[in-house]
Amino acid sequence: MTAGQLHPPQRHVLVGVSGGIAIYKAVEFVRLLTKEGYGPTVVTTAAAKRFVMPLTFAAVARAGVLDDEASWQPSGGWFEHIEAARRADVMVVAPATANTVAKLAHGLADNLLSAIYLAFRGPVIVAPSANWAMYEHEATQRNLEILAGRGVDVLPTGIGDLACGEEGAGRMASPEVIMAAVRRAFAGLAKGALAGRKIVVTAGGTREAIDAVRYIGNRSSGKMGRAVADEAYLRGADVVLITTRSGDETAYRKVVVESAAEMADAVARESADAGVLVMAAAVADYRPQEVSEGKLERAAAPELTLRLVPTVDILGQTRRAGLVRVGFAAEAGPRIDRARAKKAAKGVDILVFNDILAAGIGIGSDENEITILTPAREAHVPRTSKTACARALLDEVETVLTGG
Ligand code: CTP
């Protein structure tokens, strides 16, 4: 047992690092793996060693670092690439440079990292990192498609300032996002009912345009939907988050929309091949009938009357066999009776009721208190984090999926 560890790690993650400037984030990622007991083994390429001394990784992993020289040493009866592949449960390549992505996609085995990839049979996570032009090059994109098509979890890159001084796509996912992918890979190995199933989650409040600048909106923070999407991701689901909140980085696919009509289109498109739809978004019930071009001028109208017309009922129009539908009912007061009626009217499998007037919970808060109305029962979840609420909800979704 390594000093400072209470228990020897039960789980082993093999981290391949190739030579990109995002390697500094890989150091933090390996530190997090060690802290959470994932027993990381780091494999570096020759180029990676030009950026960071192996000793840095050895210190945060609390274990020796493997490199190309190690691949020529027999260890424990097996050569190192076979031995390392056998030991690991999950393999992560971060940063995965365009060069390493190409090697993995085409099965080259000219260094220890790429040889281990070929010898490894478990889940593989790749966190690409490149200058935007190299990342967007057709060759790199095709190679990433090859990997994704093979079942590799290719993490999205961020858009923003790059180390090369330019701006664009290709920024490696954060250590936290890569950690979430690791947890998800282990959950996938455990195989719950959501693993491998597509789930569409909506979040945030829609904005209904009045003119080019103004809109009618609501106070929804999108936190509940985000918590459900995060938890579903950790359970190995194929998650699509349809949200009105553009900012946050996610490890899964995100579709940013604004209005109820845009959300309806996205939900129809994405839920066509999904197994679960969770409508946590606060969808506007009405929108202005007319949207003024440009900006309404105050001086031109001493008074303003807006005519509002109903929006589409998104939940209502997604009813189909094989799709488990979850609705939310945020009621002003302890009106579980209204929630029960809504569950019947909308024909949903599960309805989540909460009282937005209860102190300290609901809209904007990090906490919630909910009652989950399922086909079998009504489960009350006393005030707790939205993450814990999401877990309770997904437990019920899994029960419905398994016919319980
Ligand atoms: N919803 C929807 N499309 C709409 C309005 C709401 O899909 N145009 C969904 C919400 O995302 C939520 C559920 O329907 O999951 C219930 O929303 P809510 O606003 O509580 O229900 P309404 O039927 O609009 O009833 P009311 O506003 O009168 O309470």
Short mmCIF file of C-alpha atoms in Angstrom, two decimals, residues 15-394:
data_model
loop_
_atom_site.label_atom_id
_atom_site.label_comp_id
_atom_site.label_asym_id
_atom_site.label_seq_id
_atom_site.Cartn_x
_atom_site.Cartn_y
_atom_site.Cartn_z
CA VAL A 15 -3.62 7.18 -18.40
CA GLY A 16 -1.80 7.69 -21.69
CA VAL A 17 -0.37 11.18 -22.05
CA SER A 18 0.90 12.44 -25.37
CA GLY A 19 2.85 15.60 -26.08
CA GLY A 20 0.51 18.58 -26.06
CA ILE A 21 0.48 21.70 -23.93
CA ALA A 22 -2.78 20.57 -22.27
CA ILE A 23 -0.59 18.05 -20.45
CA TYR A 24 -0.64 20.39 -17.43
CA LYS A 25 -4.34 19.56 -17.05
CA ALA A 26 -3.45 15.84 -17.23
CA VAL A 27 -1.32 16.29 -14.10
CA GLU A 28 -4.36 17.58 -12.21
CA PHE A 29 -6.51 14.79 -13.68
CA VAL A 30 -4.07 12.12 -12.45
CA ARG A 31 -4.02 13.80 -9.03
CA LEU A 32 -7.84 13.54 -8.88
CA LEU A 33 -7.68 9.86 -9.91
CA THR A 34 -5.26 9.10 -7.08
CA LYS A 35 -7.39 11.04 -4.59
CA GLU A 36 -10.51 9.09 -5.53
CA GLY A 37 -8.74 5.70 -5.35
CA TYR A 38 -8.55 4.90 -9.05
CA GLY A 39 -4.90 3.74 -8.83
CA PRO A 40 -3.62 5.43 -11.97
CA THR A 41 -0.74 4.16 -14.06
CA VAL A 42 0.71 6.81 -16.38
CA VAL A 43 2.20 6.03 -19.77
CA THR A 44 4.01 8.85 -21.52
CA THR A 45 5.13 9.28 -25.10
CA ALA A 46 8.57 10.67 -25.89
CA ALA A 47 7.02 14.03 -26.83
CA ALA A 48 5.11 14.17 -23.53
CA LYS A 49 8.40 13.97 -21.62
CA ARG A 50 9.52 17.18 -23.33
CA PHE A 51 6.61 19.01 -21.69
CA VAL A 52 6.51 17.44 -18.23
CA MET A 53 9.12 15.42 -16.37
CA PRO A 54 7.92 11.85 -15.63
CA LEU A 55 8.69 12.56 -11.98
CA THR A 56 5.73 14.98 -11.86
CA PHE A 57 3.34 12.21 -12.89
CA ALA A 58 5.05 9.69 -10.62
CA ALA A 59 4.49 12.05 -7.68
CA VAL A 60 0.77 12.63 -8.32
CA ALA A 61 0.11 8.97 -9.30
CA ARG A 62 2.25 7.67 -6.40
CA ALA A 63 3.57 5.06 -8.83
CA GLY A 64 6.25 4.69 -11.46
CA VAL A 65 5.66 6.06 -14.94
CA LEU A 66 5.89 3.86 -18.02
CA ASP A 67 7.56 5.08 -21.18
CA ASP A 68 8.91 3.68 -24.43
CA GLU A 69 12.04 2.36 -22.75
CA ALA A 70 9.87 0.36 -20.36
CA SER A 71 8.25 -1.37 -23.32
CA TRP A 72 11.49 -3.27 -24.01
CA GLN A 73 11.72 -4.60 -20.47
CA PRO A 74 9.98 -7.88 -19.64
CA SER A 75 7.94 -7.44 -16.43
CA GLY A 76 6.29 -10.19 -14.43
CA GLY A 77 6.51 -12.65 -17.30
CA TRP A 78 4.78 -10.39 -19.81
CA PHE A 79 5.99 -7.48 -21.87
CA GLU A 80 4.94 -4.16 -20.46
CA HIS A 81 2.27 -3.27 -23.03
CA ILE A 82 0.47 -6.55 -22.37
CA GLU A 83 0.98 -6.35 -18.62
CA ALA A 84 -0.26 -2.74 -18.37
CA ALA A 85 -3.29 -3.52 -20.54
CA ARG A 86 -4.17 -6.50 -18.35
CA ARG A 87 -3.94 -4.50 -15.13
CA ALA A 88 -6.23 -1.66 -16.22
CA ASP A 89 -10.03 -1.51 -16.05
CA VAL A 90 -10.34 1.75 -18.02
CA MET A 91 -7.90 3.53 -20.35
CA VAL A 92 -7.80 7.31 -20.78
CA VAL A 93 -5.71 9.18 -23.34
CA ALA A 94 -5.34 12.81 -22.24
CA PRO A 95 -4.11 14.87 -23.90
CA ALA A 96 -4.68 12.98 -27.13
CA THR A 97 -2.78 14.96 -29.77
CA ALA A 98 -3.76 14.78 -33.45
CA ASN A 99 -0.75 12.49 -33.99
CA THR A 100 -1.75 10.07 -31.22
CA VAL A 101 -5.40 10.13 -32.34
CA ALA A 102 -4.20 9.13 -35.83
CA LYS A 103 -2.10 6.28 -34.44
CA LEU A 104 -4.99 4.93 -32.35
CA ALA A 105 -7.46 5.24 -35.22
CA HIS A 106 -5.23 3.32 -37.63
CA GLY A 107 -3.81 0.74 -35.26
CA LEU A 108 -0.17 1.84 -35.28
CA ALA A 109 1.84 0.44 -32.40
CA ASP A 110 5.16 2.28 -32.67
CA ASN A 111 5.25 3.47 -29.06
CA LEU A 112 4.14 2.03 -25.71
CA LEU A 113 0.94 4.11 -25.52
CA SER A 114 -0.37 3.01 -28.91
CA ALA A 115 0.71 -0.60 -28.33
CA ILE A 116 -1.18 -0.69 -25.02
CA TYR A 117 -4.27 0.68 -26.77
CA LEU A 118 -4.20 -2.29 -29.15
CA ALA A 119 -3.68 -4.75 -26.32
CA PHE A 120 -6.41 -3.27 -24.10
CA ARG A 121 -9.98 -4.62 -24.21
CA GLY A 122 -11.90 -2.35 -21.77
CA PRO A 123 -13.53 1.08 -22.15
CA VAL A 124 -11.31 3.80 -23.65
CA ILE A 125 -11.75 7.55 -23.15
CA VAL A 126 -9.97 10.00 -25.44
CA ALA A 127 -9.64 13.71 -24.61
CA PRO A 128 -8.42 15.39 -27.80
CA SER A 129 -6.23 18.47 -27.64
CA ALA A 130 -4.97 20.44 -30.62
CA ASN A 131 -4.66 23.79 -32.30
CA TRP A 132 -8.08 24.56 -33.87
CA ALA A 133 -6.87 24.08 -37.47
CA MET A 134 -5.29 20.71 -36.65
CA TYR A 135 -8.39 19.68 -34.67
CA GLU A 136 -10.81 20.69 -37.41
CA HIS A 137 -8.72 19.19 -40.20
CA GLU A 138 -10.69 16.54 -42.03
CA ALA A 139 -8.00 13.97 -41.27
CA THR A 140 -8.29 14.51 -37.50
CA GLN A 141 -12.10 14.62 -37.59
CA ARG A 142 -12.24 11.38 -39.62
CA ASN A 143 -9.85 9.74 -37.16
CA LEU A 144 -11.99 10.82 -34.21
CA GLU A 145 -15.06 9.44 -36.00
CA ILE A 146 -13.25 6.12 -36.49
CA LEU A 147 -12.52 5.98 -32.76
CA ALA A 148 -16.08 6.96 -31.76
CA GLY A 149 -17.47 4.38 -34.21
CA ARG A 150 -15.35 1.79 -32.44
CA GLY A 151 -16.98 2.65 -29.11
CA VAL A 152 -14.24 4.93 -27.79
CA ASP A 153 -15.66 7.75 -25.64
CA VAL A 154 -14.31 10.78 -27.50
CA LEU A 155 -14.77 13.79 -25.24
CA PRO A 156 -15.82 17.12 -26.72
CA THR A 157 -13.24 19.88 -26.85
CA GLY A 158 -13.92 23.38 -25.61
CA ILE A 159 -13.85 26.55 -27.67
CA GLY A 160 -11.71 29.42 -26.44
CA ASP A 161 -8.16 30.68 -26.07
CA LEU A 162 -5.60 28.12 -27.17
CA ALA A 163 -1.99 27.90 -26.02
CA CYS A 164 -0.86 28.79 -29.54
CA GLY A 165 -2.31 32.26 -29.07
CA GLU A 166 -5.22 31.57 -31.41
CA GLU A 167 -8.83 31.03 -30.55
CA GLY A 168 -11.08 28.16 -31.58
CA ALA A 169 -12.07 24.54 -30.96
CA GLY A 170 -9.55 21.99 -29.73
CA ARG A 171 -9.14 22.93 -26.09
CA MET A 172 -8.93 19.77 -24.01
CA ALA A 173 -11.80 18.93 -21.64
CA SER A 174 -11.25 19.94 -18.02
CA PRO A 175 -9.91 17.42 -15.45
CA GLU A 176 -13.39 17.34 -13.86
CA VAL A 177 -15.06 16.42 -17.14
CA ILE A 178 -12.51 13.64 -17.77
CA MET A 179 -13.11 12.40 -14.19
CA ALA A 180 -16.85 12.27 -14.90
CA ALA A 181 -16.11 10.19 -18.01
CA VAL A 182 -14.07 7.78 -15.87
CA ARG A 183 -16.87 7.40 -13.30
CA ARG A 184 -19.27 6.82 -16.16
CA ALA A 185 -17.02 4.14 -17.65
CA PHE A 186 -17.01 2.26 -14.33
CA ALA A 187 -20.81 2.64 -14.08
CA GLY A 188 -21.04 1.29 -17.62
CA LEU A 189 -19.03 -1.76 -16.53
CA ALA A 190 -21.60 -2.23 -13.72
CA LYS A 191 -24.40 -2.05 -16.37
CA GLY A 192 -27.53 -0.45 -14.86
CA ALA A 193 -30.73 -0.05 -16.88
CA LEU A 194 -29.64 3.35 -18.23
CA ALA A 195 -26.22 2.18 -19.47
CA GLY A 196 -26.03 2.54 -23.22
CA ARG A 197 -29.56 3.94 -23.49
CA LYS A 198 -30.29 7.33 -25.05
CA ILE A 199 -31.87 9.86 -22.68
CA VAL A 200 -32.96 13.36 -23.66
CA VAL A 201 -33.12 15.92 -20.85
CA THR A 202 -34.38 19.49 -21.16
CA ALA A 203 -33.31 22.29 -18.84
CA GLY A 204 -33.71 26.01 -18.24
CA GLY A 205 -36.43 28.49 -19.00
CA THR A 206 -37.40 29.26 -22.58
CA ARG A 207 -37.25 32.82 -23.90
CA GLU A 208 -40.05 34.05 -26.13
CA ALA A 209 -39.00 37.00 -28.25
CA ILE A 210 -40.84 40.32 -28.13
CA ASP A 211 -38.38 42.05 -30.45
CA ALA A 212 -34.72 41.61 -31.40
CA VAL A 213 -33.62 42.51 -27.86
CA ARG A 214 -36.42 41.71 -25.41
CA TYR A 215 -38.07 38.47 -24.44
CA ILE A 216 -40.54 36.97 -22.00
CA GLY A 217 -38.72 34.54 -19.74
CA ASN A 218 -38.83 32.88 -16.34
CA ARG A 219 -36.52 32.36 -13.38
CA SER A 220 -35.56 28.75 -14.07
CA SER A 221 -31.81 28.22 -13.47
CA GLY A 222 -31.61 24.92 -15.37
CA LYS A 223 -29.92 23.29 -12.33
CA MET A 224 -32.43 20.44 -11.89
CA GLY A 225 -32.22 19.39 -15.55
CA ARG A 226 -28.44 19.67 -15.48
CA ALA A 227 -28.30 17.45 -12.36
CA VAL A 228 -30.47 14.82 -14.06
CA ALA A 229 -28.30 14.91 -17.22
CA ASP A 230 -25.06 14.65 -15.19
CA GLU A 231 -26.36 11.69 -13.18
CA ALA A 232 -27.66 9.91 -16.27
CA TYR A 233 -24.24 10.38 -17.86
CA LEU A 234 -22.56 8.84 -14.81
CA ARG A 235 -24.88 5.83 -15.17
CA GLY A 236 -23.55 5.23 -18.66
CA ALA A 237 -26.47 6.71 -20.62
CA ASP A 238 -26.09 8.36 -24.01
CA VAL A 239 -27.18 11.83 -22.85
CA VAL A 240 -28.40 14.79 -24.88
CA LEU A 241 -29.11 17.93 -22.88
CA ILE A 242 -31.41 20.40 -24.61
CA THR A 243 -30.97 23.62 -22.70
CA THR A 244 -31.46 27.36 -22.80
CA ARG A 245 -28.22 27.76 -20.78
CA SER A 246 -25.23 27.89 -23.11
CA GLY A 247 -22.38 28.42 -20.65
CA ASP A 248 -21.53 25.24 -18.79
CA GLU A 249 -19.09 22.62 -20.04
CA THR A 250 -20.59 19.13 -20.24
CA ALA A 251 -19.05 15.74 -20.98
CA TYR A 252 -22.05 14.86 -23.17
CA ARG A 253 -23.83 16.47 -26.11
CA LYS A 254 -25.64 19.72 -25.51
CA VAL A 255 -28.13 21.45 -27.83
CA VAL A 256 -28.67 25.10 -27.01
CA VAL A 257 -32.11 26.51 -27.83
CA GLU A 258 -33.98 29.65 -26.96
CA SER A 259 -37.75 29.46 -27.51
CA ALA A 260 -40.39 26.80 -26.82
CA ALA A 261 -40.69 26.23 -30.57
CA GLU A 262 -36.94 25.63 -30.93
CA MET A 263 -37.00 23.31 -27.91
CA ALA A 264 -39.98 21.42 -29.41
CA ASP A 265 -38.06 20.87 -32.67
CA ALA A 266 -34.93 19.70 -30.86
CA VAL A 267 -36.91 17.36 -28.57
CA ALA A 268 -38.81 15.85 -31.54
CA ARG A 269 -35.55 15.27 -33.41
CA GLU A 270 -33.54 13.90 -30.48
CA SER A 271 -36.23 11.81 -28.79
CA ALA A 272 -37.13 9.92 -31.99
CA ASP A 273 -34.52 7.25 -31.15
CA ALA A 274 -34.36 7.78 -27.37
CA GLY A 275 -35.56 5.52 -24.56
CA VAL A 276 -36.20 8.27 -22.01
CA LEU A 277 -37.30 11.92 -22.15
CA VAL A 278 -37.05 14.09 -19.03
CA MET A 279 -38.78 17.47 -19.45
CA ALA A 280 -37.22 19.46 -16.61
CA ALA A 281 -37.31 22.72 -18.60
CA ALA A 282 -39.64 25.51 -17.62
CA VAL A 283 -41.30 25.94 -20.98
CA ALA A 284 -43.25 29.14 -21.53
CA ASP A 285 -46.95 28.45 -21.92
CA TYR A 286 -47.46 31.57 -24.07
CA ARG A 287 -45.43 33.58 -26.57
CA PRO A 288 -45.99 36.98 -28.20
CA GLN A 289 -48.02 36.48 -31.35
CA GLU A 290 -45.98 39.11 -33.22
CA VAL A 291 -42.22 39.51 -32.94
CA SER A 292 -41.18 43.07 -33.84
CA GLU A 293 -38.21 43.40 -36.12
CA GLY A 294 -35.45 45.53 -34.67
CA LYS A 295 -36.10 47.20 -31.31
CA LEU A 296 -39.42 48.60 -30.13
CA GLU A 297 -39.01 52.31 -29.40
CA ARG A 298 -40.39 53.66 -26.16
CA ALA A 299 -41.09 57.12 -27.63
CA ALA A 300 -43.15 55.60 -30.46
CA ALA A 301 -45.63 53.91 -28.10
CA PRO A 302 -46.76 55.43 -24.80
CA GLU A 303 -48.38 52.08 -23.98
CA LEU A 304 -47.70 48.61 -25.24
CA THR A 305 -50.07 45.67 -25.43
CA LEU A 306 -48.69 42.25 -26.23
CA ARG A 307 -50.99 39.59 -27.55
CA LEU A 308 -49.88 36.17 -26.29
CA VAL A 309 -50.74 32.88 -27.93
CA PRO A 310 -50.14 29.34 -26.57
CA THR A 311 -46.85 27.54 -27.27
CA VAL A 312 -46.68 23.89 -28.32
CA ASP A 313 -47.12 21.34 -25.55
CA ILE A 314 -43.81 19.53 -25.98
CA LEU A 315 -44.51 16.69 -23.55
CA GLY A 316 -47.96 16.21 -25.02
CA GLN A 317 -46.69 15.68 -28.54
CA THR A 318 -43.91 13.20 -27.70
CA ARG A 319 -46.14 10.34 -26.58
CA ARG A 320 -45.05 7.07 -28.21
CA ALA A 321 -44.59 3.43 -27.24
CA GLY A 322 -41.06 2.66 -26.06
CA LEU A 323 -40.34 6.19 -24.78
CA VAL A 324 -40.42 6.62 -21.00
CA ARG A 325 -41.59 10.23 -20.45
CA VAL A 326 -40.93 12.23 -17.30
CA GLY A 327 -42.68 15.54 -16.60
CA PHE A 328 -42.20 18.13 -13.88
CA ALA A 329 -44.95 20.03 -12.10
CA ALA A 330 -43.76 23.09 -10.21
CA GLU A 331 -46.85 24.19 -8.31
CA ALA A 332 -47.39 27.27 -6.16
CA GLY A 333 -48.41 25.55 -2.94
CA PRO A 334 -48.76 21.98 -1.66
CA ARG A 335 -50.93 21.04 -4.66
CA ILE A 336 -50.07 17.37 -5.17
CA ASP A 337 -53.65 16.96 -6.36
CA ARG A 338 -52.80 19.18 -9.36
CA ALA A 339 -49.68 17.11 -9.97
CA ARG A 340 -51.70 13.88 -9.98
CA ALA A 341 -54.15 15.41 -12.46
CA LYS A 342 -51.25 16.61 -14.67
CA LYS A 343 -49.70 13.14 -14.66
CA ALA A 344 -52.95 11.70 -15.98
CA ALA A 345 -53.61 14.53 -18.46
CA LYS A 346 -50.09 14.42 -19.96
CA GLY A 347 -50.00 10.62 -19.96
CA VAL A 348 -46.45 10.60 -18.57
CA ASP A 349 -44.85 7.58 -16.89
CA ILE A 350 -43.35 9.67 -14.09
CA LEU A 351 -44.20 13.12 -12.80
CA VAL A 352 -42.00 15.07 -10.39
CA PHE A 353 -43.92 17.42 -8.13
CA ASN A 354 -42.43 20.28 -6.17
CA ASP A 355 -43.87 23.24 -4.29
CA ILE A 356 -42.07 26.38 -5.45
CA LEU A 357 -43.39 28.36 -2.48
CA ALA A 358 -41.63 26.13 0.08
CA ALA A 359 -38.67 28.03 1.61
CA GLY A 360 -35.10 27.43 0.37
CA ILE A 361 -35.92 25.04 -2.47
CA GLY A 362 -36.91 25.05 -6.10
CA ILE A 363 -36.18 27.71 -8.69
CA GLY A 364 -32.56 28.96 -8.60
CA SER A 365 -31.71 26.97 -5.47
CA ASP A 366 -29.17 24.12 -5.25
CA GLU A 367 -31.69 22.13 -3.24
CA ASN A 368 -35.13 20.76 -3.85
CA GLU A 369 -37.85 18.73 -2.15
CA ILE A 370 -39.82 16.56 -4.51
CA THR A 371 -42.45 13.87 -4.71
CA ILE A 372 -41.97 11.40 -7.56
CA LEU A 373 -45.24 10.01 -8.88
CA THR A 374 -44.53 6.71 -10.67
CA PRO A 375 -46.85 4.02 -12.08
CA ALA A 376 -46.36 2.09 -8.81
CA ARG A 377 -46.06 4.66 -6.05
CA GLU A 378 -45.52 8.20 -4.79
CA ALA A 379 -42.00 8.59 -3.40
CA HIS A 380 -41.30 11.66 -1.26
CA VAL A 381 -37.72 12.98 -1.28
CA PRO A 382 -37.22 15.38 1.66
CA ARG A 383 -35.19 18.56 1.11
CA THR A 384 -31.78 17.64 -0.30
CA SER A 385 -29.37 18.57 -3.10
CA LYS A 386 -30.65 18.59 -6.67
CA THR A 387 -28.03 15.92 -7.38
CA ALA A 388 -29.60 13.63 -4.76
CA CYS A 389 -33.06 14.40 -6.20
CA ALA A 390 -31.75 13.47 -9.67
CA ARG A 391 -30.42 10.16 -8.32
CA ALA A 392 -33.78 9.33 -6.71
CA LEU A 393 -35.57 10.20 -9.96
CA LEU A 394 -33.24 8.09 -12.12
#
